[in-house]
Amino acid sequence: GNSVTQMEGPVTLSEEAFLTINCTYTATGYPSLFWYVQYPGEGLQLLLKATKADDKGSNKGFEATYRKETTSFHLEKGSVQVSDSAVYFCALRFDGQNFVFGPGTRLSVLP
Amino acid sequence: NAGVTQTPKFQVLKTGQSMTLQCAQDMNHNSMYWYRQDPGMGLRLIYYSASEGTTDKGEVPNGYNVSRLNKREFSLRLESAAPSQTSVYFCASSEGTGGRSNQPQHFGDGTRLSIL
């Protein structure tokens, strides 16, 4: 079946450091790919998405590129802030099917 | 812009009690979902409703029932609560009949449920 794997956390960075959170998927075909963010005490919010190979999703300084060769969708940000501390979820979806979420990666950014 | 609204936000139950978690969305979405979130296990789908009038089991349906009351509302019921059902429950919705893959899900803020 389809699945999403994320790097295990927690990830702890200093403010202004470079962030990479790895995400790889296993699927037959080419799903749409998403990154969601969950701030403490809140639900998940869509951060960015990409719907076909080589697409780059971006939002709030975060970026991720859909790489079909490596079945990956790694999340990056050039300079993290304390306010980026949250749990990040990678997810995939095919037409007519439900979302498949990764286990989440907790990010802590220290001042 | 309420989006997806869940009630209550917190609840403590005793083993064996029953409870209904409420969810409503104001985005005219066709599909609605219930997830549970447990430490180290990410999100697990309990039940979903692809459209008004239909419901289907997800990954972990045992011990739960759902009702798609109308297009806006999708409730989750625990008939006889057990400690293993202590969790954070999220409702979500998405647009697009048939679930177009590029349509995201929109989540509520969750219900934190403890069963003693």
PDB file of C-alpha atoms in Angstrom:
ATOM      1  CA  GLY A   1       0.000   0.000   0.000  1.00  0.00           C
ATOM      2  CA  ASN A   2       0.891   3.667  -0.093  1.00  0.00           C
ATOM      3  CA  SER A   3       3.022   5.039   2.723  1.00  0.00           C
ATOM      4  CA  VAL A   4       4.977   8.109   3.813  1.00  0.00           C
ATOM      5  CA  THR A   5       8.212   8.069   5.777  1.00  0.00           C
ATOM      6  CA  GLN A   6       9.638  11.087   7.576  1.00  0.00           C
ATOM      7  CA  MET A   7      12.854  11.637   9.436  1.00  0.00           C
ATOM      8  CA  GLU A   8      12.496  10.982  13.111  1.00  0.00           C
ATOM      9  CA  GLY A   9      12.511  13.870  15.475  1.00  0.00           C
ATOM     10  CA  PRO A  10      12.740  15.800  17.491  1.00  0.00           C
ATOM     11  CA  VAL A  11      14.817  18.208  15.451  1.00  0.00           C
ATOM     12  CA  THR A  12      16.376  21.003  17.500  1.00  0.00           C
ATOM     13  CA  LEU A  13      17.885  24.023  15.777  1.00  0.00           C
ATOM     14  CA  SER A  14      19.089  27.458  16.704  1.00  0.00           C
ATOM     15  CA  GLU A  15      17.286  30.479  15.325  1.00  0.00           C
ATOM     16  CA  GLU A  16      18.392  31.370  11.756  1.00  0.00           C
ATOM     17  CA  ALA A  17      19.693  27.849  11.072  1.00  0.00           C
ATOM     18  CA  PHE A  18      18.884  25.997   7.848  1.00  0.00           C
ATOM     19  CA  LEU A  19      16.111  23.418   8.077  1.00  0.00           C
ATOM     20  CA  THR A  20      15.627  20.200   6.167  1.00  0.00           C
ATOM     21  CA  ILE A  21      12.975  17.645   7.082  1.00  0.00           C
ATOM     22  CA  ASN A  22      13.157  14.576   4.885  1.00  0.00           C
ATOM     23  CA  CYS A  23      10.062  12.930   3.439  1.00  0.00           C
ATOM     24  CA  THR A  24       9.941   9.944   1.119  1.00  0.00           C
ATOM     25  CA  TYR A  25       6.935   8.066  -0.118  1.00  0.00           C
ATOM     26  CA  THR A  26       6.060   4.642  -1.476  1.00  0.00           C
ATOM     27  CA  ALA A  27       3.226   4.584  -3.992  1.00  0.00           C
ATOM     28  CA  THR A  28       2.207   3.192  -7.351  1.00  0.00           C
ATOM     29  CA  GLY A  29       1.838   6.213  -9.578  1.00  0.00           C
ATOM     30  CA  TYR A  30       2.214   9.910  -8.908  1.00  0.00           C
ATOM     31  CA  PRO A  31       0.188  11.284  -6.050  1.00  0.00           C
ATOM     32  CA  SER A  32      -0.223  14.870  -4.941  1.00  0.00           C
ATOM     33  CA  LEU A  33       2.116  15.702  -2.047  1.00  0.00           C
ATOM     34  CA  PHE A  34       1.517  17.974   0.908  1.00  0.00           C
ATOM     35  CA  TRP A  35       3.225  19.401   3.970  1.00  0.00           C
ATOM     36  CA  TYR A  36       1.076  20.249   6.970  1.00  0.00           C
ATOM     37  CA  VAL A  37       2.140  22.058  10.140  1.00  0.00           C
ATOM     38  CA  GLN A  38       0.640  21.635  13.607  1.00  0.00           C
ATOM     39  CA  TYR A  39       1.325  24.315  16.198  1.00  0.00           C
ATOM     40  CA  PRO A  40       0.889  23.425  19.884  1.00  0.00           C
ATOM     41  CA  GLY A  41      -2.742  22.950  20.840  1.00  0.00           C
ATOM     42  CA  GLU A  42      -4.009  23.395  17.295  1.00  0.00           C
ATOM     43  CA  GLY A  43      -5.105  21.311  14.336  1.00  0.00           C
ATOM     44  CA  LEU A  44      -3.086  20.700  11.193  1.00  0.00           C
ATOM     45  CA  GLN A  45      -2.757  23.532   8.698  1.00  0.00           C
ATOM     46  CA  LEU A  46      -1.760  23.172   5.072  1.00  0.00           C
ATOM     47  CA  LEU A  47       1.727  24.581   4.601  1.00  0.00           C
ATOM     48  CA  LEU A  48       2.366  23.807   0.928  1.00  0.00           C
ATOM     49  CA  LYS A  49       1.617  21.293  -1.783  1.00  0.00           C
ATOM     50  CA  ALA A  50       2.805  20.003  -5.160  1.00  0.00           C
ATOM     51  CA  THR A  51       0.653  18.060  -7.573  1.00  0.00           C
ATOM     52  CA  LYS A  52       3.099  16.789 -10.204  1.00  0.00           C
ATOM     53  CA  ALA A  53       6.734  15.896 -10.645  1.00  0.00           C
ATOM     54  CA  ASP A  54       9.236  18.776 -10.455  1.00  0.00           C
ATOM     55  CA  ASP A  55       6.635  21.140  -9.001  1.00  0.00           C
ATOM     56  CA  LYS A  56       7.893  23.281  -6.139  1.00  0.00           C
ATOM     57  CA  GLY A  57       5.505  24.223  -3.374  1.00  0.00           C
ATOM     58  CA  SER A  58       6.356  27.248  -1.248  1.00  0.00           C
ATOM     59  CA  ASN A  59       4.834  29.239   1.586  1.00  0.00           C
ATOM     60  CA  LYS A  60       6.091  31.360   4.499  1.00  0.00           C
ATOM     61  CA  GLY A  61       9.722  30.787   3.481  1.00  0.00           C
ATOM     62  CA  PHE A  62       9.313  27.004   3.337  1.00  0.00           C
ATOM     63  CA  GLU A  63       9.877  25.089   0.106  1.00  0.00           C
ATOM     64  CA  ALA A  64       9.587  21.511  -1.095  1.00  0.00           C
ATOM     65  CA  THR A  65      10.172  20.022  -4.550  1.00  0.00           C
ATOM     66  CA  TYR A  66       8.372  16.945  -5.870  1.00  0.00           C
ATOM     67  CA  ARG A  67      11.134  14.541  -6.959  1.00  0.00           C
ATOM     68  CA  LYS A  68       9.704  11.485  -8.678  1.00  0.00           C
ATOM     69  CA  GLU A  69      13.151   9.957  -9.298  1.00  0.00           C
ATOM     70  CA  THR A  70      13.811   9.708  -5.577  1.00  0.00           C
ATOM     71  CA  THR A  71      10.130   9.638  -4.501  1.00  0.00           C
ATOM     72  CA  SER A  72      10.867  12.481  -2.114  1.00  0.00           C
ATOM     73  CA  PHE A  73       9.360  15.784  -0.996  1.00  0.00           C
ATOM     74  CA  HIS A  74      11.840  17.246   1.492  1.00  0.00           C
ATOM     75  CA  LEU A  75      10.852  20.392   3.372  1.00  0.00           C
ATOM     76  CA  GLU A  76      13.425  23.202   3.567  1.00  0.00           C
ATOM     77  CA  LYS A  77      13.691  26.665   5.035  1.00  0.00           C
ATOM     78  CA  GLY A  78      16.725  28.885   4.846  1.00  0.00           C
ATOM     79  CA  SER A  79      16.445  30.578   8.229  1.00  0.00           C
ATOM     80  CA  VAL A  80      14.137  29.222  10.915  1.00  0.00           C
ATOM     81  CA  GLN A  81      12.504  31.284  13.633  1.00  0.00           C
ATOM     82  CA  VAL A  82      11.331  30.368  17.112  1.00  0.00           C
ATOM     83  CA  SER A  83       7.780  30.704  15.809  1.00  0.00           C
ATOM     84  CA  ASP A  84       8.429  27.778  13.417  1.00  0.00           C
ATOM     85  CA  SER A  85       8.514  25.371  16.360  1.00  0.00           C
ATOM     86  CA  ALA A  86       5.786  22.858  15.565  1.00  0.00           C
ATOM     87  CA  VAL A  87       5.141  19.343  14.289  1.00  0.00           C
ATOM     88  CA  TYR A  88       5.417  18.908  10.522  1.00  0.00           C
ATOM     89  CA  PHE A  89       3.527  16.209   8.611  1.00  0.00           C
ATOM     90  CA  CYS A  90       4.198  15.018   5.079  1.00  0.00           C
ATOM     91  CA  ALA A  91       1.221  13.495   3.261  1.00  0.00           C
ATOM     92  CA  LEU A  92       0.171  12.098  -0.105  1.00  0.00           C
ATOM     93  CA  ARG A  93      -3.129  11.681  -1.859  1.00  0.00           C
ATOM     94  CA  PHE A  94      -4.391  10.069  -5.050  1.00  0.00           C
ATOM     95  CA  ASP A  95      -7.613  10.994  -6.836  1.00  0.00           C
ATOM     96  CA  GLY A  96     -10.593   9.412  -5.143  1.00  0.00           C
ATOM     97  CA  GLN A  97      -8.559   8.165  -2.206  1.00  0.00           C
ATOM     98  CA  ASN A  98      -7.924   9.286   1.337  1.00  0.00           C
ATOM     99  CA  PHE A  99      -4.850  11.086   2.586  1.00  0.00           C
ATOM    100  CA  VAL A 100      -1.875   9.083   3.820  1.00  0.00           C
ATOM    101  CA  PHE A 101       0.061  10.953   6.493  1.00  0.00           C
ATOM    102  CA  GLY A 102       3.582  10.447   7.738  1.00  0.00           C
ATOM    103  CA  PRO A 103       4.218  10.129  11.492  1.00  0.00           C
ATOM    104  CA  GLY A 104       5.212  13.778  11.906  1.00  0.00           C
ATOM    105  CA  THR A 105       8.501  15.452  12.818  1.00  0.00           C
ATOM    106  CA  ARG A 106       8.713  17.739  15.814  1.00  0.00           C
ATOM    107  CA  LEU A 107      10.845  20.852  15.328  1.00  0.00           C
ATOM    108  CA  SER A 108      12.098  22.970  18.206  1.00  0.00           C
ATOM    109  CA  VAL A 109      13.851  26.243  17.426  1.00  0.00           C
ATOM    110  CA  LEU A 110      15.875  27.797  20.232  1.00  0.00           C
ATOM    111  CA  PRO A 111      16.513  31.546  20.504  1.00  0.00           C
TER     112      PRO A 111
ATOM    113  CA  ASN B   1     -14.094  32.271   8.556  1.00  0.00           C
ATOM    114  CA  ALA B   2     -14.866  29.526  11.073  1.00  0.00           C
ATOM    115  CA  GLY B   3     -13.699  26.650   8.833  1.00  0.00           C
ATOM    116  CA  VAL B   4     -14.015  23.396  10.783  1.00  0.00           C
ATOM    117  CA  THR B   5     -15.426  23.685  14.298  1.00  0.00           C
ATOM    118  CA  GLN B   6     -15.178  20.902  16.857  1.00  0.00           C
ATOM    119  CA  THR B   7     -16.926  20.655  20.207  1.00  0.00           C
ATOM    120  CA  PRO B   8     -16.064  20.117  22.955  1.00  0.00           C
ATOM    121  CA  LYS B   9     -12.373  21.075  23.119  1.00  0.00           C
ATOM    122  CA  PHE B  10     -11.702  18.999  26.227  1.00  0.00           C
ATOM    123  CA  GLN B  11     -13.542  16.155  27.924  1.00  0.00           C
ATOM    124  CA  VAL B  12     -12.900  13.659  30.692  1.00  0.00           C
ATOM    125  CA  LEU B  13     -14.967  10.493  30.803  1.00  0.00           C
ATOM    126  CA  LYS B  14     -15.140   7.436  32.979  1.00  0.00           C
ATOM    127  CA  THR B  15     -14.760   3.992  31.466  1.00  0.00           C
ATOM    128  CA  GLY B  16     -18.081   2.829  30.062  1.00  0.00           C
ATOM    129  CA  GLN B  17     -19.589   6.266  29.566  1.00  0.00           C
ATOM    130  CA  SER B  18     -20.790   7.359  26.159  1.00  0.00           C
ATOM    131  CA  MET B  19     -20.131  10.575  24.331  1.00  0.00           C
ATOM    132  CA  THR B  20     -20.606  12.273  20.972  1.00  0.00           C
ATOM    133  CA  LEU B  21     -17.998  14.552  19.466  1.00  0.00           C
ATOM    134  CA  GLN B  22     -19.441  17.189  17.180  1.00  0.00           C
ATOM    135  CA  CYS B  23     -17.937  18.608  14.005  1.00  0.00           C
ATOM    136  CA  ALA B  24     -19.271  21.214  11.600  1.00  0.00           C
ATOM    137  CA  GLN B  25     -17.753  22.858   8.535  1.00  0.00           C
ATOM    138  CA  ASP B  26     -18.900  25.969   6.732  1.00  0.00           C
ATOM    139  CA  MET B  27     -16.913  25.548   3.501  1.00  0.00           C
ATOM    140  CA  ASN B  28     -19.562  23.524   1.638  1.00  0.00           C
ATOM    141  CA  HIS B  29     -17.182  20.569   1.464  1.00  0.00           C
ATOM    142  CA  ASN B  30     -18.438  17.187   0.359  1.00  0.00           C
ATOM    143  CA  SER B  31     -16.009  15.009   2.289  1.00  0.00           C
ATOM    144  CA  MET B  32     -15.464  14.854   6.042  1.00  0.00           C
ATOM    145  CA  TYR B  33     -13.120  12.784   8.208  1.00  0.00           C
ATOM    146  CA  TRP B  34     -12.411  11.779  11.781  1.00  0.00           C
ATOM    147  CA  TYR B  35      -8.828  11.077  12.913  1.00  0.00           C
ATOM    148  CA  ARG B  36      -7.207  10.273  16.194  1.00  0.00           C
ATOM    149  CA  GLN B  37      -3.717  11.426  17.071  1.00  0.00           C
ATOM    150  CA  ASP B  38      -1.612   9.530  19.583  1.00  0.00           C
ATOM    151  CA  PRO B  39       1.999  10.173  20.599  1.00  0.00           C
ATOM    152  CA  GLY B  40       4.419   8.569  18.165  1.00  0.00           C
ATOM    153  CA  MET B  41       1.656   7.280  15.889  1.00  0.00           C
ATOM    154  CA  GLY B  42       0.754  10.277  13.780  1.00  0.00           C
ATOM    155  CA  LEU B  43      -2.795  10.532  12.492  1.00  0.00           C
ATOM    156  CA  ARG B  44      -4.994   7.487  12.084  1.00  0.00           C
ATOM    157  CA  LEU B  45      -8.250   7.621  10.169  1.00  0.00           C
ATOM    158  CA  ILE B  46     -11.263   6.388  12.141  1.00  0.00           C
ATOM    159  CA  TYR B  47     -14.161   7.005   9.743  1.00  0.00           C
ATOM    160  CA  TYR B  48     -14.852   9.192   6.768  1.00  0.00           C
ATOM    161  CA  SER B  49     -17.780  10.399   4.716  1.00  0.00           C
ATOM    162  CA  ALA B  50     -17.031  10.970   1.055  1.00  0.00           C
ATOM    163  CA  SER B  51     -20.349  12.710   0.538  1.00  0.00           C
ATOM    164  CA  GLU B  52     -23.589  13.437   2.353  1.00  0.00           C
ATOM    165  CA  GLY B  53     -25.395  10.197   3.088  1.00  0.00           C
ATOM    166  CA  THR B  54     -22.342   7.926   2.990  1.00  0.00           C
ATOM    167  CA  THR B  55     -19.895   6.801   5.661  1.00  0.00           C
ATOM    168  CA  ASP B  56     -17.005   4.338   5.536  1.00  0.00           C
ATOM    169  CA  LYS B  57     -14.568   2.778   7.955  1.00  0.00           C
ATOM    170  CA  GLY B  58     -11.005   3.952   8.102  1.00  0.00           C
ATOM    171  CA  GLU B  59      -7.966   2.359   9.679  1.00  0.00           C
ATOM    172  CA  VAL B  60      -9.175   2.168  13.306  1.00  0.00           C
ATOM    173  CA  PRO B  61     -13.017   2.120  13.433  1.00  0.00           C
ATOM    174  CA  ASN B  62     -13.563  -0.308  16.317  1.00  0.00           C
ATOM    175  CA  GLY B  63     -15.364   1.243  19.270  1.00  0.00           C
ATOM    176  CA  TYR B  64     -16.686   4.201  17.270  1.00  0.00           C
ATOM    177  CA  ASN B  65     -19.746   5.118  15.249  1.00  0.00           C
ATOM    178  CA  VAL B  66     -20.374   8.119  13.038  1.00  0.00           C
ATOM    179  CA  SER B  67     -23.295  10.046  11.628  1.00  0.00           C
ATOM    180  CA  ARG B  68     -23.243  12.398   8.666  1.00  0.00           C
ATOM    181  CA  LEU B  69     -26.154  14.472   9.824  1.00  0.00           C
ATOM    182  CA  ASN B  70     -26.148  16.766   6.788  1.00  0.00           C
ATOM    183  CA  LYS B  71     -23.556  18.265   4.499  1.00  0.00           C
ATOM    184  CA  ARG B  72     -22.159  20.467   7.267  1.00  0.00           C
ATOM    185  CA  GLU B  73     -22.075  18.109  10.227  1.00  0.00           C
ATOM    186  CA  PHE B  74     -20.264  14.849  10.967  1.00  0.00           C
ATOM    187  CA  SER B  75     -20.381  13.437  14.485  1.00  0.00           C
ATOM    188  CA  LEU B  76     -18.302  10.728  16.164  1.00  0.00           C
ATOM    189  CA  ARG B  77     -19.787   8.613  18.954  1.00  0.00           C
ATOM    190  CA  LEU B  78     -18.097   6.500  21.595  1.00  0.00           C
ATOM    191  CA  GLU B  79     -20.757   4.124  22.894  1.00  0.00           C
ATOM    192  CA  SER B  80     -18.755   2.689  25.792  1.00  0.00           C
ATOM    193  CA  ALA B  81     -15.536   4.572  26.335  1.00  0.00           C
ATOM    194  CA  ALA B  82     -12.332   2.680  27.132  1.00  0.00           C
ATOM    195  CA  PRO B  83      -8.969   4.016  28.382  1.00  0.00           C
ATOM    196  CA  SER B  84      -7.423   3.010  25.028  1.00  0.00           C
ATOM    197  CA  GLN B  85      -9.576   5.691  23.422  1.00  0.00           C
ATOM    198  CA  THR B  86      -7.782   8.450  25.300  1.00  0.00           C
ATOM    199  CA  SER B  87      -6.500  10.593  22.460  1.00  0.00           C
ATOM    200  CA  VAL B  88      -6.800  13.840  20.572  1.00  0.00           C
ATOM    201  CA  TYR B  89      -9.531  13.656  17.947  1.00  0.00           C
ATOM    202  CA  PHE B  90      -9.481  15.756  14.808  1.00  0.00           C
ATOM    203  CA  CYS B  91     -12.220  16.380  12.319  1.00  0.00           C
ATOM    204  CA  ALA B  92     -11.310  17.432   8.789  1.00  0.00           C
ATOM    205  CA  SER B  93     -13.089  18.283   5.554  1.00  0.00           C
ATOM    206  CA  SER B  94     -12.152  18.628   1.910  1.00  0.00           C
ATOM    207  CA  GLU B  95     -13.886  19.747  -1.250  1.00  0.00           C
ATOM    208  CA  GLY B  96     -14.349  17.962  -4.530  1.00  0.00           C
ATOM    209  CA  THR B  97     -16.738  15.144  -5.191  1.00  0.00           C
ATOM    210  CA  GLY B  98     -14.732  11.976  -5.625  1.00  0.00           C
ATOM    211  CA  GLY B  99     -11.761  13.453  -3.794  1.00  0.00           C
ATOM    212  CA  ARG B 100      -9.591  15.269  -6.315  1.00  0.00           C
ATOM    213  CA  SER B 101      -6.057  14.623  -5.175  1.00  0.00           C
ATOM    214  CA  ASN B 102      -4.914  18.233  -5.269  1.00  0.00           C
ATOM    215  CA  GLN B 103      -7.555  19.385  -2.795  1.00  0.00           C
ATOM    216  CA  PRO B 104      -6.196  19.730   0.753  1.00  0.00           C
ATOM    217  CA  GLN B 105      -7.926  18.789   3.950  1.00  0.00           C
ATOM    218  CA  HIS B 106      -8.923  21.471   6.438  1.00  0.00           C
ATOM    219  CA  PHE B 107      -8.708  20.532  10.101  1.00  0.00           C
ATOM    220  CA  GLY B 108     -10.456  21.579  13.267  1.00  0.00           C
ATOM    221  CA  ASP B 109      -8.519  22.378  16.440  1.00  0.00           C
ATOM    222  CA  GLY B 110      -9.210  19.000  18.004  1.00  0.00           C
ATOM    223  CA  THR B 111     -10.964  17.477  20.995  1.00  0.00           C
ATOM    224  CA  ARG B 112      -8.713  16.296  23.801  1.00  0.00           C
ATOM    225  CA  LEU B 113     -10.411  13.282  25.361  1.00  0.00           C
ATOM    226  CA  SER B 114      -9.267  11.490  28.507  1.00  0.00           C
ATOM    227  CA  ILE B 115     -10.901   8.295  29.689  1.00  0.00           C
ATOM    228  CA  LEU B 116     -10.253   7.220  33.248  1.00  0.00           C
TER     229      LEU B 116
END
